[in-house]
Coordinates of C-alpha atoms in Angstrom, one line a residue:
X279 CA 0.0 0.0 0.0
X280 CA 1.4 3.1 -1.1
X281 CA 2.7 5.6 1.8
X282 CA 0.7 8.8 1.6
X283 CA 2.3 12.1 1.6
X284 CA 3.8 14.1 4.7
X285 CA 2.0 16.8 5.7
X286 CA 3.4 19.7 4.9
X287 CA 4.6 22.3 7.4
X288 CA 4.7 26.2 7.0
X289 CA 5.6 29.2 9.5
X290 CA 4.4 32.6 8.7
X291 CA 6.8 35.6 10.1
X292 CA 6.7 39.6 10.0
X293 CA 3.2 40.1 11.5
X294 CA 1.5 40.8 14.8
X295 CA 0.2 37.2 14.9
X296 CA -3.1 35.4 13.7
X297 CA -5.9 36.4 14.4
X298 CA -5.0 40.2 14.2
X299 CA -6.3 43.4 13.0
X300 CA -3.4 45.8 13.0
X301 CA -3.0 46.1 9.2
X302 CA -2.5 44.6 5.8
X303 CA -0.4 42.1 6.4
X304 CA -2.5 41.1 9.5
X305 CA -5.1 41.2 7.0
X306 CA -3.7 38.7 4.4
X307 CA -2.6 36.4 7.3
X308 CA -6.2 36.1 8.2
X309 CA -6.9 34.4 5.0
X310 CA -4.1 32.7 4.1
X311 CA -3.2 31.3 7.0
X312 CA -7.0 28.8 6.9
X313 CA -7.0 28.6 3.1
X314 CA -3.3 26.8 3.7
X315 CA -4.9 24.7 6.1
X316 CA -7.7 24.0 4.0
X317 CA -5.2 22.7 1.3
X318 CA -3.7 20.6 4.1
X319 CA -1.0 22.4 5.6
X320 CA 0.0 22.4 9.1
X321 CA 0.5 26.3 9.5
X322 CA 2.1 28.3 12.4
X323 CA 1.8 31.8 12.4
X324 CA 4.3 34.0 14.5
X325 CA 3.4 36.8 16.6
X326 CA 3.5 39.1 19.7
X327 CA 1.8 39.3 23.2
X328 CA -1.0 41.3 23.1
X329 CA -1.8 41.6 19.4
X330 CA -4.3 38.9 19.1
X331 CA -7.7 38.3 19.2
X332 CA -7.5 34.7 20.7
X333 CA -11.4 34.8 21.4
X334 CA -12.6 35.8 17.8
X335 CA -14.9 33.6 16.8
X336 CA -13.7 33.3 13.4
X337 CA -10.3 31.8 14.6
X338 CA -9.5 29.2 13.3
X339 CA -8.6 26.3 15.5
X340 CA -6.2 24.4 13.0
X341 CA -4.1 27.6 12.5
X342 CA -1.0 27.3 15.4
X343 CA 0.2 30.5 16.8
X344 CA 3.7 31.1 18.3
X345 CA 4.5 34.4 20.6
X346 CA 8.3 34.9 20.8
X347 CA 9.9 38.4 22.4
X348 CA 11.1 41.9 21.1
X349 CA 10.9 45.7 21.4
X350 CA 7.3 47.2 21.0
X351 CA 9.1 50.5 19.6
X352 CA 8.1 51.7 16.1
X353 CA 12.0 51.8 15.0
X354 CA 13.1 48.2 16.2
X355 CA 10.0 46.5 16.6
X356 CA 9.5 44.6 13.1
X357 CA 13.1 43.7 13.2
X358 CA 12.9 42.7 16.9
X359 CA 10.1 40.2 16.6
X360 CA 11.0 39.0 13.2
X361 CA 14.7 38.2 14.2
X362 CA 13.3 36.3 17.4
X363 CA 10.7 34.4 15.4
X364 CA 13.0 33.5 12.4
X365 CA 15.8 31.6 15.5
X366 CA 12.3 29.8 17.0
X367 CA 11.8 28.7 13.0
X368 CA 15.0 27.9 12.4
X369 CA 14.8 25.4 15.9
X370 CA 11.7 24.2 14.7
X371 CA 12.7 23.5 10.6
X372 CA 9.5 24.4 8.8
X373 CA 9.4 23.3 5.1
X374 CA 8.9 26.7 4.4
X375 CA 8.4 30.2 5.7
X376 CA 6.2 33.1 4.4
X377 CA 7.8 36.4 5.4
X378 CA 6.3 39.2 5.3
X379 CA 8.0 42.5 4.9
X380 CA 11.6 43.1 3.7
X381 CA 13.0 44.3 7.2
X382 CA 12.8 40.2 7.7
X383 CA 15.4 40.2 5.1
X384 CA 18.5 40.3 7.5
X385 CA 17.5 37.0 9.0
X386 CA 17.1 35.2 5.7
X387 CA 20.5 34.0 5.9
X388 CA 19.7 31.8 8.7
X389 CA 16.8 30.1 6.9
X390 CA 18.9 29.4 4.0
X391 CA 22.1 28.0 6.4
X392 CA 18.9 25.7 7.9
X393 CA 17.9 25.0 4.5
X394 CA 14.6 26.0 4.7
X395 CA 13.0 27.7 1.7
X396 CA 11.7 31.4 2.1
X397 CA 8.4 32.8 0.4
X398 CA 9.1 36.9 0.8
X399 CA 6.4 39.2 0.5
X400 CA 8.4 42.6 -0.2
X401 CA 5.3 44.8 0.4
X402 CA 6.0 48.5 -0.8
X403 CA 8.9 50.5 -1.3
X404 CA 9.5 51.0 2.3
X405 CA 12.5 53.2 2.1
X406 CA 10.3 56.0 0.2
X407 CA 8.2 56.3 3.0
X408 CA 8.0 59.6 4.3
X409 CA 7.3 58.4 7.6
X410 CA 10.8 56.8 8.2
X411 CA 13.6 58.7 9.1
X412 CA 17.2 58.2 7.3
X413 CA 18.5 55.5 9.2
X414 CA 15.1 53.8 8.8
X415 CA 15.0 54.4 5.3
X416 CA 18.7 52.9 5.4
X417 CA 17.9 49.7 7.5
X418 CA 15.0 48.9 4.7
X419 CA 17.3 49.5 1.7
X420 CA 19.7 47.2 3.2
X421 CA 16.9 44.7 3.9
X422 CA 15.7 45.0 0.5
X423 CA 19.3 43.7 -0.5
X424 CA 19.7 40.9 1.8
X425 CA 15.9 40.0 0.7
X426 CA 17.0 40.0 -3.1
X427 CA 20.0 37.9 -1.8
X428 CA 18.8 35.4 0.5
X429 CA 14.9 35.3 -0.6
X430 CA 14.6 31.7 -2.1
X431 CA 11.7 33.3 -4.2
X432 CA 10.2 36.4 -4.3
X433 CA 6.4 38.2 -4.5
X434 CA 5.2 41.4 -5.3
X435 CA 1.7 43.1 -4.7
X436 CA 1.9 44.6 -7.8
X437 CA 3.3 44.5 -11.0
X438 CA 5.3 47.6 -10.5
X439 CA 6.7 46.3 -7.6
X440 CA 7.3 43.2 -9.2
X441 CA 9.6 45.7 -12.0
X442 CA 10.5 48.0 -9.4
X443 CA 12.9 45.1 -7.8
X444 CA 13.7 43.4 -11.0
X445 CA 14.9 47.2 -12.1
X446 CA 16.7 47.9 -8.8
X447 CA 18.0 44.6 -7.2
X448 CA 17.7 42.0 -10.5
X449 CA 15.4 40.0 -9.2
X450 CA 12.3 38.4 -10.4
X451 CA 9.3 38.2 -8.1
X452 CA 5.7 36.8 -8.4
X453 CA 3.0 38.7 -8.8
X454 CA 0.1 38.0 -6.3
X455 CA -2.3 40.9 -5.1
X456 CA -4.1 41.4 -2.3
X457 CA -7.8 40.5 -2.0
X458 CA -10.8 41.2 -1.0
X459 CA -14.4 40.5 0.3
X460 CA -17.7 41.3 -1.1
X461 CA -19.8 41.7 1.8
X462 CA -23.5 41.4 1.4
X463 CA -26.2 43.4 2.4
X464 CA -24.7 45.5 5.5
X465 CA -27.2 48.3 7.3
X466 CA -25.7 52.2 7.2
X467 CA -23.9 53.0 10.0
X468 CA -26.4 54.9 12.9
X469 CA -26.2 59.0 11.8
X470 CA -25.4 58.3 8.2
X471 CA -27.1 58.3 4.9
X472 CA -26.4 55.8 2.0
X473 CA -24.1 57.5 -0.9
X474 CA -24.4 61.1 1.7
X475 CA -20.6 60.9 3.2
X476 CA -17.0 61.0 2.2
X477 CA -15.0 58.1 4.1
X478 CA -11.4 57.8 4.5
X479 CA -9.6 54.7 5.8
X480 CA -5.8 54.8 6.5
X481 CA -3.0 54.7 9.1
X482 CA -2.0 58.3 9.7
X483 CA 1.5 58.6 8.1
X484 CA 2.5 61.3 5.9
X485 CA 2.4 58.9 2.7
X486 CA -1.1 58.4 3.2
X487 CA -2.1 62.0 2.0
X488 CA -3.2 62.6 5.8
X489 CA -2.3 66.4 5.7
X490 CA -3.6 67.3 2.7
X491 CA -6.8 64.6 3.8
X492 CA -7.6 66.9 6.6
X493 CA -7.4 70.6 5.1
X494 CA -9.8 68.8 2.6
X495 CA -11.9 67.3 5.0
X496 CA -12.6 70.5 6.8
X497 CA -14.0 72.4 3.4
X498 CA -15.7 69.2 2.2
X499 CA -17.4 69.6 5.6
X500 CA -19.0 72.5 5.4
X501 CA -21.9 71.0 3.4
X502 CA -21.1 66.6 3.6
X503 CA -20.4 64.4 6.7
X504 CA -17.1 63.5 6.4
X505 CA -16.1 59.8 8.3
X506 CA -12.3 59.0 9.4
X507 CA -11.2 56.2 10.4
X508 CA -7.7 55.6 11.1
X509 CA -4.8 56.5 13.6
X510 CA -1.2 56.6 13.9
X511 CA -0.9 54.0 16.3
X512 CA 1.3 56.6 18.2
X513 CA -0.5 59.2 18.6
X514 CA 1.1 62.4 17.6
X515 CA 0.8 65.6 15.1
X516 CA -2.1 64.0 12.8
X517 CA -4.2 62.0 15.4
X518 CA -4.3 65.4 17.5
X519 CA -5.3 67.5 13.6
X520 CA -8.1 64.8 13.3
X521 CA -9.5 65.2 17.0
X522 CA -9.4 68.8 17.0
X523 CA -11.4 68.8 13.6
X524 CA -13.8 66.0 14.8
X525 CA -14.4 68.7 17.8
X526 CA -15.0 71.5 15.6
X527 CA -17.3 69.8 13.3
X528 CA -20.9 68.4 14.0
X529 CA -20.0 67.0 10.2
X530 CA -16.3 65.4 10.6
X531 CA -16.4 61.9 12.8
X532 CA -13.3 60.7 14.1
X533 CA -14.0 56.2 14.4
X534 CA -10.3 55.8 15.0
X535 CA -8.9 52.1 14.6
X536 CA -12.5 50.0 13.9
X537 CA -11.4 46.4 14.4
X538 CA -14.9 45.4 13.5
X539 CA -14.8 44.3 10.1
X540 CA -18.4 44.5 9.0
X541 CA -18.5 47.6 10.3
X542 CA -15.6 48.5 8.1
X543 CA -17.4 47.1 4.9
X544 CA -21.0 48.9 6.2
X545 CA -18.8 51.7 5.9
X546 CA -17.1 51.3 2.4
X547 CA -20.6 50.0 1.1
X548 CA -22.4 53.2 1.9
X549 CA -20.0 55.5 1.0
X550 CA -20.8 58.1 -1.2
X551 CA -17.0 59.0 -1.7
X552 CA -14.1 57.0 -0.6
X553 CA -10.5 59.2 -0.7
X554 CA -8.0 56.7 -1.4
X555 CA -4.6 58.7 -0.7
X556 CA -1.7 55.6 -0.2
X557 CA 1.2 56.4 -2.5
X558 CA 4.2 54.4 -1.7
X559 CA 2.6 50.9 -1.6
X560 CA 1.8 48.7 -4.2
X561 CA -2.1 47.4 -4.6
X562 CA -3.6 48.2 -1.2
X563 CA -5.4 45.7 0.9
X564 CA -8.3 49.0 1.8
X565 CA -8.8 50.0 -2.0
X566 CA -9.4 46.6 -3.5
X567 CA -11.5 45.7 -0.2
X568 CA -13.3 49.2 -0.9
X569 CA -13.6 48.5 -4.6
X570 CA -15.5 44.7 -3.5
X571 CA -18.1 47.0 -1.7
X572 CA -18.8 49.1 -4.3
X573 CA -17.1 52.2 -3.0
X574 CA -17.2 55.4 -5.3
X575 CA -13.3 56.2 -5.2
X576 CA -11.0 59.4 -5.5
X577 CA -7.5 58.0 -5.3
X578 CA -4.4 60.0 -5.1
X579 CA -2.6 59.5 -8.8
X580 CA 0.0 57.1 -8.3
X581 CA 1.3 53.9 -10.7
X582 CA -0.3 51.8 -8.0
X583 CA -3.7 53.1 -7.4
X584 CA -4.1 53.7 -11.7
X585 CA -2.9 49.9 -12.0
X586 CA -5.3 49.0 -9.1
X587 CA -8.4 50.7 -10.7
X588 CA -7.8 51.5 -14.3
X589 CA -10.9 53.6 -15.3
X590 CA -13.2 52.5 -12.5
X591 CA -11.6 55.7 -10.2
X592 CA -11.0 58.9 -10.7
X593 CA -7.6 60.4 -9.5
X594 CA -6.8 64.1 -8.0
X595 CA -3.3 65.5 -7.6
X596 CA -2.4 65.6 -3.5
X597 CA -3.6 69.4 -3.0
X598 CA -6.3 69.7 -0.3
X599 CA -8.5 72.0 -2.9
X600 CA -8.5 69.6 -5.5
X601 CA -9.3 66.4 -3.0
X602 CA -12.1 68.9 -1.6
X603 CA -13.5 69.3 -5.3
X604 CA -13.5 66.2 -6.8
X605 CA -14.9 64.5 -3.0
X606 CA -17.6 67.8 -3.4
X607 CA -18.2 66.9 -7.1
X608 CA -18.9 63.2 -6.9
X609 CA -21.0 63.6 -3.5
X610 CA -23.2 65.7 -5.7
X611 CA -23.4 63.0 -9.0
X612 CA -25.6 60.3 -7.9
X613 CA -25.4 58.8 -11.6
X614 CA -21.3 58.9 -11.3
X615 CA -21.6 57.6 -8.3
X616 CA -23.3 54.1 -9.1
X617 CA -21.2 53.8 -12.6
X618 CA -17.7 54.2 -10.6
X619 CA -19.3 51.8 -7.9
X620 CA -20.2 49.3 -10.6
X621 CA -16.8 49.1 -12.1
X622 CA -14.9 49.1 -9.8
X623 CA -16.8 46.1 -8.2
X624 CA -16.8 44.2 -11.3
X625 CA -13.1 45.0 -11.6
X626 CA -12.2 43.6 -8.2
X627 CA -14.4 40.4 -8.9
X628 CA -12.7 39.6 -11.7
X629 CA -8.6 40.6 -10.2
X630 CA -8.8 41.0 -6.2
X631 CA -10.4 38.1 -4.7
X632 CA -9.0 36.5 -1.7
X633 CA -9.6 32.7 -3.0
X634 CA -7.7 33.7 -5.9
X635 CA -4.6 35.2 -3.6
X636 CA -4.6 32.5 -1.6
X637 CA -4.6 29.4 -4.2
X638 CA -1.6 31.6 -5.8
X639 CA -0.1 31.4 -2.1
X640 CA -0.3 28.1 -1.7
X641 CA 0.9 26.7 -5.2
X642 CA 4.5 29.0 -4.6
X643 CA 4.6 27.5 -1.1
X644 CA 3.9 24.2 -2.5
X645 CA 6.3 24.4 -5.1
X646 CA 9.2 25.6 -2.6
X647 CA 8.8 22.3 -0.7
X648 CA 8.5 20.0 -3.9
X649 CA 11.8 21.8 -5.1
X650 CA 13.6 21.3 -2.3
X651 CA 12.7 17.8 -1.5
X652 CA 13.8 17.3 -5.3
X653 CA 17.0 18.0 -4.3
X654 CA 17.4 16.7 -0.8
X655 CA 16.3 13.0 -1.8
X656 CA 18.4 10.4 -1.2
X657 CA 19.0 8.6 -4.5

């Protein structure tokens, strides 16, 4: 009788664990992490104390989690955790690892010395980011080139990233977007009115279009309800803009983090104009889950966002007048409105679905083991 196959192990590194809401990443764990066990993999995901949701009823019980140490600072902490998590891996001897984020990329070496195959989601151009200082921006450059060296294969969210590190580094990476939801029939959120507010959803980083965000929001407000939800995560020059706005304005309301996820997509459904202002990533995990409900978009003009939504958005330069305008100007087109909502949901049906993300997840990470078990068979 034929012996069957072993099950296949896999460790996940570079988020804040499973389940958790913190951000993308967090995002994409959430769905990969049970579509991999659905495909029969046995699948630990990394993480930290406190950033789980152990009790979320939409855990899934098959998914192993792993909390190892590090610094909770916004400088060290992805390099902290990562570097603790990839020593607990290397112990442990995964057939693979999926690592999220190129600031991983110092402690590839170790993998490959192991000889256990990497899977490296690169995310953006993190040394761009506004947000970092120099020695940051430094620390991810240098990531990026112990990634390109020690990554056993590569993936990019989008297919400029994908030529951005083929141009820079001269290395090939898949491409495998983000995905997203479609959500159902969700109520409007109590105080709203379907297609009657602008929404914006983002982490408060200069990047982000916050700044410019704000000075719009406050003449947008003036005659539209204006919903924010985001934070730093800090605290600091834009979270205290946003309160003092929020204070100001019966029209401008300040949700902060919403961990709720139909809430989120209630939100984006009933939107009457969603500003999209991310400009450093590549496909965002909020615009193509925006797109799956049918969110009218205004999206900062960037390769990304244009590859994202082709002609199902419209774009504005990152001036506070022109945001205000084009927000004001779709708010008050009910027939622009439903075509751009239309689009952009047939669009993201067709490109941005998480079962397609994750079966392109799980054939790479397939294909890493068979590789290497290729090679490491005794003849």
């Amino acid at each position: 009788m034929p012996k069957s196959a072993p099950t296949r192990t896999v460790a996940i590194i570079g988020t804040r664990g499973y389940p958790s809401y913190y951000g993308g990443f967090e995002t994409a764990v959430r769905k990969i992490a049970p579509a991999l066990a659905d495909a029969g993999w046995d699948v630990t995901v990394y993480g930290r104390d406190g950033s789980t949701r152990d009790d979320d009823p939409d855990r899934d019980p098959r998914v192993r989690t792993r909390i190892t140490g590090g610094v909770e600072t916004k400088s060290v902490s992805t390099l902290s955790y990562g570097f603790t998590a990839v020593l607990d891996a290397v112990r442990r001897r995964p057939d693979a690892v999926l690592v999220m984020n190129v600031a991983n990329g110092f402690w590839l070496p170790l993998l490959s010395l192991r000889g256990i195959p990497s899977l490296v989601n690169v995310d953006g151009i993190e040394w761009e980011r506004a947000k970092w200082g120099a020695l940051a921006k430094f620390v991810f450059k240098s990531g990026a080139r112990f990634t390109a060296r020690f990554g056993t294969r590569l993936v990019g969210d989008a297919r400029e990233i994908v030529r951005r590190w083929n141009s820079e580094f001269g290395r090939d990476a898949v491409f495998i977007p983000y995905g997203g939801e479609e959500p159902g029939d969700l109520p409007v959120e109590e105080g709203l009115q379907h297609r009657r507010y602008v929404l914006a959803v983002a982490r408060f980083v200069p990047e982000n279009t916050i700044s410019e965000f704000i000075d719009a929001a406050r003449l947008v407000a003036e005659e539209h309800d204006v919903v924010i939800v985001g934070s730093s995560g800090y605290g600091g020059e834009f979270d205290e803009r946003v309160e003092r706005l929020a204070a100001e304005s019966d029209r401008v309301t300040w949700l902060g983090h919403v961990s709720d996820d139909k809430r989120l997509l209630a939100l984006w459904q009933h939107a009457g104009a969603y500003f999209h202002g991310h400009s450093v990533g590549g496909t965002n995990p909020a615009l193509v889950q925006a797109m799956l409900c049918g969110a009218p978009i205004v999206a900062r003009d960037t390769v990304y966002n244009r590859e994202v939504l082709e002609a199902s958005g419209e774009f504005v330069q990152p001036e506070p007048g022109a945001i205000a305008q084009a927000l004001s100007d779709l708010l008050s087109d009910p027939a622009r409105q439903e075509s751009l909502s239309t689009s952009a949901r047939d669009r993201a049906r067709q490109h941005y679905t998480w079962e397609g993300v994750c079966r392109r997840y799980e054939e790479e990470l397939a294909s890493l083991v068979d590789s290497r078990r290729s090679w490491v068979r005794e003849p």
